[in-house]
Coordinates of C-alpha atoms in Angstrom, one line a residue:
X2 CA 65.3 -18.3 -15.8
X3 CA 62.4 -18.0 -13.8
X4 CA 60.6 -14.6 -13.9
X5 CA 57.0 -12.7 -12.7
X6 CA 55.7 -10.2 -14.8
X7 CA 53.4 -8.0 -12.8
X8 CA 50.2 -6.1 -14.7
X9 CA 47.4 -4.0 -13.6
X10 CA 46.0 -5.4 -16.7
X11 CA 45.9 -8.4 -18.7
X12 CA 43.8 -11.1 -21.1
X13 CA 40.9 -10.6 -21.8
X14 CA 41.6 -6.5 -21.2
X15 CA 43.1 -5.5 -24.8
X16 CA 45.7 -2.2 -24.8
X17 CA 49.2 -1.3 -25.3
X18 CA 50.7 -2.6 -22.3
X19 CA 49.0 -6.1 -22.7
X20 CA 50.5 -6.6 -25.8
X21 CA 53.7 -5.8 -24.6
X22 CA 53.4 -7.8 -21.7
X23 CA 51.8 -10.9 -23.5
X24 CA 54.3 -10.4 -26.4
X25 CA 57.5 -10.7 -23.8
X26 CA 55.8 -13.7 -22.5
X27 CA 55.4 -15.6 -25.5
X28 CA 58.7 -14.5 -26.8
X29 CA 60.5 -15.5 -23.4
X30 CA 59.0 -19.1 -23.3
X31 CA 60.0 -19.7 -26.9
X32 CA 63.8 -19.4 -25.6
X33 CA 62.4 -21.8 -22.6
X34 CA 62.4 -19.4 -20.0
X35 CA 59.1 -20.2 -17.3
X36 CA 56.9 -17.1 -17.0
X37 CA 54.1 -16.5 -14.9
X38 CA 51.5 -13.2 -14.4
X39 CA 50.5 -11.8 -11.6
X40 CA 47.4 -9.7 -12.3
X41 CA 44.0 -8.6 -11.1
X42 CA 40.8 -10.0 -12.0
X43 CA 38.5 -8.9 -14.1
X44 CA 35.0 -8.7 -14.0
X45 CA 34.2 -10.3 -17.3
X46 CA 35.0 -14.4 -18.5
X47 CA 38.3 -15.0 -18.6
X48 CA 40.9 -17.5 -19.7
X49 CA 42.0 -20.0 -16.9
X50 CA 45.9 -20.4 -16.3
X51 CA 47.7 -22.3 -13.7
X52 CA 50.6 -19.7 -14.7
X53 CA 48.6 -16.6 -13.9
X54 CA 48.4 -15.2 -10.5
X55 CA 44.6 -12.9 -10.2
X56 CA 44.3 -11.2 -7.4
X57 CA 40.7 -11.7 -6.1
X58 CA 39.9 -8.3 -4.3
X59 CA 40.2 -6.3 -7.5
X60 CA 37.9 -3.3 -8.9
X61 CA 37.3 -1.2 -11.4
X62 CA 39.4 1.5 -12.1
X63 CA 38.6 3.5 -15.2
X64 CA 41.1 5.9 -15.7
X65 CA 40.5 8.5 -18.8
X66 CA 37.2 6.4 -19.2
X67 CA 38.2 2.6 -19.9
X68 CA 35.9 0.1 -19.1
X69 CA 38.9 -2.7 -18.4
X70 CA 41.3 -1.5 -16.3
X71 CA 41.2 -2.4 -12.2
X72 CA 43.3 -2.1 -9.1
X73 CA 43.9 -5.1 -6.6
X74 CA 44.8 -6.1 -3.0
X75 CA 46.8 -8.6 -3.6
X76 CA 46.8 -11.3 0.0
X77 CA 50.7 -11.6 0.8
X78 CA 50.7 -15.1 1.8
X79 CA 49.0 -16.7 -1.1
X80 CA 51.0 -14.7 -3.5
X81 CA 53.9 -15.7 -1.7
X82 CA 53.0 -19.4 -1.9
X83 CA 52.9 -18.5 -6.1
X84 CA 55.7 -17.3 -6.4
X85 CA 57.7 -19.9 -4.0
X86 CA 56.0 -22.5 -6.0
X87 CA 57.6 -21.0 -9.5
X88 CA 60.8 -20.3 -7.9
X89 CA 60.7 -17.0 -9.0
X90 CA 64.2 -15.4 -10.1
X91 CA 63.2 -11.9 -10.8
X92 CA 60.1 -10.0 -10.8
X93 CA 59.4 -7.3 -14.0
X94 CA 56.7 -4.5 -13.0
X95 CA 54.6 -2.7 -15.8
X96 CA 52.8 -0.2 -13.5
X97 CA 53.4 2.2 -10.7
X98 CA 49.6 1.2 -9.1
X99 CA 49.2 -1.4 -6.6
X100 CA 49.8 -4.8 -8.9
X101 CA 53.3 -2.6 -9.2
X102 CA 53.8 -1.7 -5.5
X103 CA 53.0 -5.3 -4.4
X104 CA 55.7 -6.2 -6.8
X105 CA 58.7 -4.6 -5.6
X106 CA 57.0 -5.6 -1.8
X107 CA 57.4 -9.1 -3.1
X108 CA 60.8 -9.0 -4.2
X109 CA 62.5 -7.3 -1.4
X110 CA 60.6 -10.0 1.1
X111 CA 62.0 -12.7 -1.5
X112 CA 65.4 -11.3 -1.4
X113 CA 65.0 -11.4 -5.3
X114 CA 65.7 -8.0 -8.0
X115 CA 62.8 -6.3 -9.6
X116 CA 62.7 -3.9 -12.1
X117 CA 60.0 -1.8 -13.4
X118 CA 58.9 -0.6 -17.3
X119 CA 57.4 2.7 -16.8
X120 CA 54.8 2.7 -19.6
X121 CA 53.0 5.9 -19.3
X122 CA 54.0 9.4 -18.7
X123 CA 52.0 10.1 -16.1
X124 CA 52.0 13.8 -15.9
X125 CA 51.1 13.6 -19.4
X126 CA 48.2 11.2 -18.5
X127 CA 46.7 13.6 -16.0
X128 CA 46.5 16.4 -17.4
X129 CA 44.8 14.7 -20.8
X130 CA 42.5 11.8 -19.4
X131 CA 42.0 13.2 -15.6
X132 CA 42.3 17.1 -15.8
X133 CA 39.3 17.2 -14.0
X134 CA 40.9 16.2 -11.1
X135 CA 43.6 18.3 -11.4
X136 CA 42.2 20.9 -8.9
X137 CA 42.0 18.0 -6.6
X138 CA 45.1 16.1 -7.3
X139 CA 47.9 19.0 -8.3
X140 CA 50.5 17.6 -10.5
X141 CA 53.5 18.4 -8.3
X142 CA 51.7 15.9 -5.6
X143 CA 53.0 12.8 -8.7
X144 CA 56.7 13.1 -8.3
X145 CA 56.8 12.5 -4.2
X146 CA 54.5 9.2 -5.2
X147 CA 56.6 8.2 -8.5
X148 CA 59.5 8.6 -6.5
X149 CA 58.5 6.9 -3.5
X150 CA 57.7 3.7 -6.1
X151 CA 60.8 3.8 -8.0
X152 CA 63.7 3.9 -5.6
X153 CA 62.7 0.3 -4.7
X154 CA 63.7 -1.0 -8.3
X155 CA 66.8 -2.0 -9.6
X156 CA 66.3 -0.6 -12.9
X157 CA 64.0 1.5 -14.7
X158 CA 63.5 0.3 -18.4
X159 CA 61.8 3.7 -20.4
X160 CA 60.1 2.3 -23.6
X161 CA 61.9 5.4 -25.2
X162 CA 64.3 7.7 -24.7
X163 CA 61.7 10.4 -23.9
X164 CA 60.3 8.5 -20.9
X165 CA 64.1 8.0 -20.1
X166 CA 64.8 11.9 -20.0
X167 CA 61.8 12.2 -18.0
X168 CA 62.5 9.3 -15.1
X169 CA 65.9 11.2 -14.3
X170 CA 64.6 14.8 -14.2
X171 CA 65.4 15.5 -10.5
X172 CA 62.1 15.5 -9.4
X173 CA 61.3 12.2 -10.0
X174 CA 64.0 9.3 -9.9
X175 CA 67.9 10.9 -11.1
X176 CA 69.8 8.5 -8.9
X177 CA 67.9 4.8 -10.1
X178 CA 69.5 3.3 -13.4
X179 CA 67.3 3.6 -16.5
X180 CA 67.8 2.0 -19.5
X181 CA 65.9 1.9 -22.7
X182 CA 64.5 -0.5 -24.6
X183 CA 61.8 0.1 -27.8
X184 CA 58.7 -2.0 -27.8
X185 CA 58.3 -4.5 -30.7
X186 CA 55.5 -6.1 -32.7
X187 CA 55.7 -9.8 -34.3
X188 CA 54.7 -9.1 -38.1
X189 CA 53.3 -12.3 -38.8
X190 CA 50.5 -12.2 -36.1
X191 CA 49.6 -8.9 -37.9
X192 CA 50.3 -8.9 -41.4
X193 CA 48.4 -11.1 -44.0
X194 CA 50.5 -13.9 -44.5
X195 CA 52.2 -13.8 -48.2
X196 CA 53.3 -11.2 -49.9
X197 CA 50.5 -12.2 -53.0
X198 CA 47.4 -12.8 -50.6
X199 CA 48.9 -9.0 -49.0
X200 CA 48.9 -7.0 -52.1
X201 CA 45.4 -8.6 -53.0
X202 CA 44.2 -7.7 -49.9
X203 CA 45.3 -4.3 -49.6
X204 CA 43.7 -4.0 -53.1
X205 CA 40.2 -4.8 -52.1
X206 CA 40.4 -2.4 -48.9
X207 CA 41.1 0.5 -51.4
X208 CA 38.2 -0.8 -54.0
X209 CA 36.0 -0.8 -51.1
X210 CA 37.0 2.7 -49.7
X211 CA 36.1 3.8 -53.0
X212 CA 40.5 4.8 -53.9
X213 CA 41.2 4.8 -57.7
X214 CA 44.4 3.5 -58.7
X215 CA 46.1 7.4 -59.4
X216 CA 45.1 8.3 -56.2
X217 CA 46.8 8.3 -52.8
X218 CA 45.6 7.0 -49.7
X219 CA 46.6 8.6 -46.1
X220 CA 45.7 7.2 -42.9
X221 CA 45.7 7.2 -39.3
X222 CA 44.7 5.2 -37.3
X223 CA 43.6 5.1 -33.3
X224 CA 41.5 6.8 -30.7
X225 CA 39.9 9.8 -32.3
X226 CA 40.3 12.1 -29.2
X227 CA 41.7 15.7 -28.4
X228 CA 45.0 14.3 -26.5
X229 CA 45.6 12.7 -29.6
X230 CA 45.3 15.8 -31.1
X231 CA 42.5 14.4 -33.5
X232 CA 41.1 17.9 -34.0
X233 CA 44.1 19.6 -35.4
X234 CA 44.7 16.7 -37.5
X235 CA 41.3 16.9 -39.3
X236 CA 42.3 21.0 -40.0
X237 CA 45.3 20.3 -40.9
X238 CA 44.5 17.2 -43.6
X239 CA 41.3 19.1 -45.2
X240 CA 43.9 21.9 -46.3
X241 CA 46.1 19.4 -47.9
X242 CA 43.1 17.8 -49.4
X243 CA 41.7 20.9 -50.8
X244 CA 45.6 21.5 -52.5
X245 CA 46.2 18.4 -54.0
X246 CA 42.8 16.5 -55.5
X247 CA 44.7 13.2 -56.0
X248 CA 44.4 12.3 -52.0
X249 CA 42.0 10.6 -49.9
X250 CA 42.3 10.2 -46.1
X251 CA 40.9 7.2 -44.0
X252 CA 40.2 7.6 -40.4
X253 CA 40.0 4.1 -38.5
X254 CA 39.2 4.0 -35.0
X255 CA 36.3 5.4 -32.8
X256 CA 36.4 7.8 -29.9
X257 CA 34.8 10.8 -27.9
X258 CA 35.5 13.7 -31.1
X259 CA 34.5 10.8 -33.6
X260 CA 30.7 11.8 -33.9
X261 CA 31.8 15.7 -33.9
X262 CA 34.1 14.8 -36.8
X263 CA 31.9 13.6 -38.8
X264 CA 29.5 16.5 -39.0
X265 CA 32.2 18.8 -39.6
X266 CA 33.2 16.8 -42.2
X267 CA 29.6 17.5 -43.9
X268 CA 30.2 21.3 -44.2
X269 CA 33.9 20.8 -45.9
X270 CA 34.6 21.1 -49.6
X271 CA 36.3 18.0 -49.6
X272 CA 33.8 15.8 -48.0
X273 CA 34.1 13.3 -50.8
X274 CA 37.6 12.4 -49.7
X275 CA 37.7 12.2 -46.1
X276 CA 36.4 8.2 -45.2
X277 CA 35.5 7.5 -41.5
X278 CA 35.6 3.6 -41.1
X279 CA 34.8 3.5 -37.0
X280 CA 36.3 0.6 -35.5
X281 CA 37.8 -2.2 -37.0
X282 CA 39.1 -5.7 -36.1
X283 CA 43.1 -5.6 -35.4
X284 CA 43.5 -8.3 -37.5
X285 CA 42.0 -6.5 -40.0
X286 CA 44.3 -3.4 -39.6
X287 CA 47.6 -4.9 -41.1
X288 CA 45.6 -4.3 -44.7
X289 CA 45.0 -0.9 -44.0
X290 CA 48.5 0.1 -43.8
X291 CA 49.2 -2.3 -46.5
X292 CA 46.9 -0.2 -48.5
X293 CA 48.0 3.3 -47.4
X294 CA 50.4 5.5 -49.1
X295 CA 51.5 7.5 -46.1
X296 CA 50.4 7.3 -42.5
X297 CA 49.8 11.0 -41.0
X298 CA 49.8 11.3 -36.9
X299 CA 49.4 14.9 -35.0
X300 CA 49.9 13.2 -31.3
X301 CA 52.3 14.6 -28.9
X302 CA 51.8 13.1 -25.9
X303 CA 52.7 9.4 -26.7
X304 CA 54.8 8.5 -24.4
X305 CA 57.1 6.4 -26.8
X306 CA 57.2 5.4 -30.2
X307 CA 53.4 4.2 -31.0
X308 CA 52.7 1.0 -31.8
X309 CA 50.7 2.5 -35.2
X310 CA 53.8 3.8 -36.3
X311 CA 55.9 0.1 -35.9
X312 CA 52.3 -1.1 -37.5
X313 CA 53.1 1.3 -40.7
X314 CA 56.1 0.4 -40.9
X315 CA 55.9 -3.7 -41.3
X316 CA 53.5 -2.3 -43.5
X317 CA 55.7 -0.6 -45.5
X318 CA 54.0 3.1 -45.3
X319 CA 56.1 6.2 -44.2
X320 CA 55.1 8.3 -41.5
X321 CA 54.5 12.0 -41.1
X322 CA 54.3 13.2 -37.6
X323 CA 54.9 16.2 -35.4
X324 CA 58.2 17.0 -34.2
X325 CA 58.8 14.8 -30.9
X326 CA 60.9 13.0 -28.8
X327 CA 58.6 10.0 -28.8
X328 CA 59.5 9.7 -32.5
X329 CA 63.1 9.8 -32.6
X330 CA 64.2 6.7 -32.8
X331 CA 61.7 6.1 -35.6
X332 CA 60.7 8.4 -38.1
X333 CA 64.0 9.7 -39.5
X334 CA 63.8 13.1 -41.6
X335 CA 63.5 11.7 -45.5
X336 CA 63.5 8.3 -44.7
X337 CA 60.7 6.6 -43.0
X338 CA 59.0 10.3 -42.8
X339 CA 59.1 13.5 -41.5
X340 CA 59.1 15.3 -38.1
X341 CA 56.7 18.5 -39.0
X342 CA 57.9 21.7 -37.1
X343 CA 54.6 23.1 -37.0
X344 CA 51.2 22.0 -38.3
X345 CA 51.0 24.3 -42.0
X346 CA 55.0 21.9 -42.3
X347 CA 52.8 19.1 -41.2
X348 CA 50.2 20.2 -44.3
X349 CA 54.1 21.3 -46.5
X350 CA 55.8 17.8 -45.6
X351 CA 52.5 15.8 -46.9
X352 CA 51.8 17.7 -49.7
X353 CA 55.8 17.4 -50.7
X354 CA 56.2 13.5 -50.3
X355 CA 52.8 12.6 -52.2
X356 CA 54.3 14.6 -55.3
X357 CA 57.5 12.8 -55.7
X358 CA 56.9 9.0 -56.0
X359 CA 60.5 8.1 -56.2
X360 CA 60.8 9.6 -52.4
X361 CA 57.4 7.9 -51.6
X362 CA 58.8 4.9 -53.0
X363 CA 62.6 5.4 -51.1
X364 CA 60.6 5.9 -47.9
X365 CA 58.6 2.6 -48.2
X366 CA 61.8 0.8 -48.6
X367 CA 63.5 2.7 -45.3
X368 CA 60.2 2.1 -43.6
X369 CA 59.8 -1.4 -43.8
X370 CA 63.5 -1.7 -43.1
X371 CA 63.0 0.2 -40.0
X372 CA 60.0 -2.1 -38.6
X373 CA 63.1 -5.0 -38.4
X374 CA 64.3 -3.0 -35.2
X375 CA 60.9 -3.9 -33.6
X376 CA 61.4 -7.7 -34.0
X377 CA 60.2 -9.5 -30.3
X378 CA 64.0 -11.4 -31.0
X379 CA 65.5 -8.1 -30.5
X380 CA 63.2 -7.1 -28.1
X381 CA 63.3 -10.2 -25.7
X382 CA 67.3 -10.6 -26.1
X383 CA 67.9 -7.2 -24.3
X384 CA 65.4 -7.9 -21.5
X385 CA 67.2 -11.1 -21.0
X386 CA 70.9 -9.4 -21.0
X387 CA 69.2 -6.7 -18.6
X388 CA 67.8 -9.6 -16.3
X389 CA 71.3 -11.6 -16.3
X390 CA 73.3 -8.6 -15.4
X391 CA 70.6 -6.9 -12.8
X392 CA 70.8 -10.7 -11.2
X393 CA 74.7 -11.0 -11.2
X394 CA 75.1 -7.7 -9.4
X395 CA 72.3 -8.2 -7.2
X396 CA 73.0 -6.9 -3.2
X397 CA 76.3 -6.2 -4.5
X398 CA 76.2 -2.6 -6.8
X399 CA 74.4 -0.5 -8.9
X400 CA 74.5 -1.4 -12.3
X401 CA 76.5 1.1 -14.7
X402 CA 73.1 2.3 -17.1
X403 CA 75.4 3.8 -19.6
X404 CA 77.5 0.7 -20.0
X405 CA 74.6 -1.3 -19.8
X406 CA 72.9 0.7 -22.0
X407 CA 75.7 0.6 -24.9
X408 CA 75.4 -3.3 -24.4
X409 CA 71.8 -3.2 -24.7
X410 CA 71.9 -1.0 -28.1
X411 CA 74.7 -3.6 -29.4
X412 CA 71.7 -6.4 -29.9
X413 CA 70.4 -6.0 -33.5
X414 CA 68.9 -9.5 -34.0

């Protein structure tokens, strides 16, 4: 099969939807499918590929303040000529901006499907990363837009089944089939390879963060920011801390509350147990979870499962989090975590599962269980039963999403 993956962003930018984008890719070609990008082009040294299309009017676009993200006008006949020259099958959209919009253009002039990932729940998005523009640009002015993009797609694929609930609310796209399928993460392009050189290496990263053997280590890890809720989960971990003296938390990542963090951190009690790391390599990260005990989140705007949570799991750590759609699939009550009701049974469900080893030991297992969901084999093999059947019922009917869906859910491995 020959198919176009469409990106506002791409190598060398690094985020979420690049490695899901690059991570189908890969995991397409390696079942001999031909894949090529169509992308914009970014201002920095990139990577030359005869299979990656960059559109040459492109500019910066930094949404919620990133550096690496741009829009393009793409030139219709050269495209064209691209996509001719690939015979092109199908054409796979990860963005509603204009990379997106020149996708499903592309298709309907090709007589060829498309179908679109919607990655980011963008009402969430606004009102976190632009509110300042929300005077300007009212939220109720999205839906007429997101509609307006989506009827041209086949399918809809919602990376969770909260993003799901949200494309068929009636104000943005009921009547379009939407199906969902989880991201995934290959393990052995994250975790240290061998389960020796692993523990050894998870055992230096808790020497160096100064963690005695009978203690326990929590972590999170990401953008230290208020739409992660960074704040609140600083509150609520320096009241566990302050009940149980046995536990030390590790913050990795950098962002805008990071500084402000750390000088509240001076006027705490507990001071001597909360470890700021800043930023560090991603290959790097892998040990980190390795090392943790439990993995401690407060977000509620992700739009699906995080990719830290998939990362603790391969790692083998359990996850506490809020209670949210965005974590259903994944952290299951007393198995791979808890979903806290409120923050003081966020503060109740750490405090309960770093007393009882045996559960903290039961959870590990279910956790690292879990993470075999998130395989790319699973992940590629229901894009490509999703492709097959949106191509065998091209210009003839809508697809059935439910029956499609029940297919879909049928591929473990």
């Amino acid at each position: 099969m020959n198919i176009a993956l469409f990106t506002d962003c791409y190598f060398p930018t690094k985020n979420g939807v690049v490695t899901v984008v690059h991570q189908l890719r890969e995991s397409l070609e390696l079942l001999g499918h031909h894949v090529v990008i169509v992308t914009t082009k970014p201002d920095v040294e990139y990577e030359e590929d005869p299979n990656i299309y960059r559109a040459v009017n492109s500019l910066p676009l930094p949404l919620g303040g990133a550096k690496d993200q741009y829009v393009a006008l793409i030139w219709w006949p050269k495209l064209k000529s691209f996509l001719l020259k690939h015979k092109i099958e199908i054409i796979h959209c990860h963005t509603e901006l204009t990379v997106g919009r020149m996708g499903y253009k592309a298709a309907r002039r090709l007589n060829i499907p498309c179908v679109m990932t919607t990655h980011t729940m963008w009402e969430d998005y606004i009102r976190n990363y632009l509110h300042l523009f929300e005077n300007y640009l009212p939220i109720r002015m999205l839906y007429p837009y997101l509609r307006n993009i989506y009827k041209h797609f086949s399918c809809l694929i919602g990376v969770s089944d909260k993003v799901r609930a949200y494309n068929k609310r009636d104000y943005v796209s009921p009547n379009i089939p939407c199906v969902v399928i989880h991201n995934a993460l290959n393990p052995e392009k994250f975790m240290v390879n061998g389960t020796e050189d692993a523990k050894q290496k998870a055992s230096e990263i808790r020497k160096k963060l100064g963690i005695k053997d009978d203690e326990k280590m929590l972590l999170y890890v990401g953008r230290i920011a208020v739409e992660k809720r960074s704040l609140d989960l600083y509150n609520s971990i320096v009241a566990v801390l302050e009940k149980d003296s046995k536990l030390k938390m590790v913050f990795v990542g950098d962002g805008p509350i990071y500084k402000q963090l750390l000088k509240n951190t001076q006027y705490t009690s507990v001071k001597d147990r909360i470890i700021f790391t800043g930023f560090v390599e991603w290959k790097e990260i892998g040990s980190y979870y390795k090392a943790a005990d439990l993995f401690v989140t407060s977000s509620t705007t992700e739009s699906t499962c995080p990719m830290v949570v998939i990362e603790a799991f391969i790692g083998a750590t359990p996850v506490i989090c809020p209670k949210d759609e965005a974590y259903s699939f994944s952290v299951i009550n007393g198995e791979t975590g808890f979903q806290a009701e409120s923050d003081d049974d966020f503060v109740e469900k750490i405090l309960k599962v770093c007393k009882d080893d045996k559960l903290l030991l039961e959870m590990s297992k279910k956790a690292q269980e879990k993470s075999k969901e998130f395989m790319p084999g699973i992940f590629v093999k229901r894009h490509l039963y999703l492709y097959q059947t949106i191509l065998d019922n091209y210009n003839k009917k809508m697809i059935d999403e439910i029956a499609v869906q029940s297919e879909l859910d049928k591929i473990k491995e």
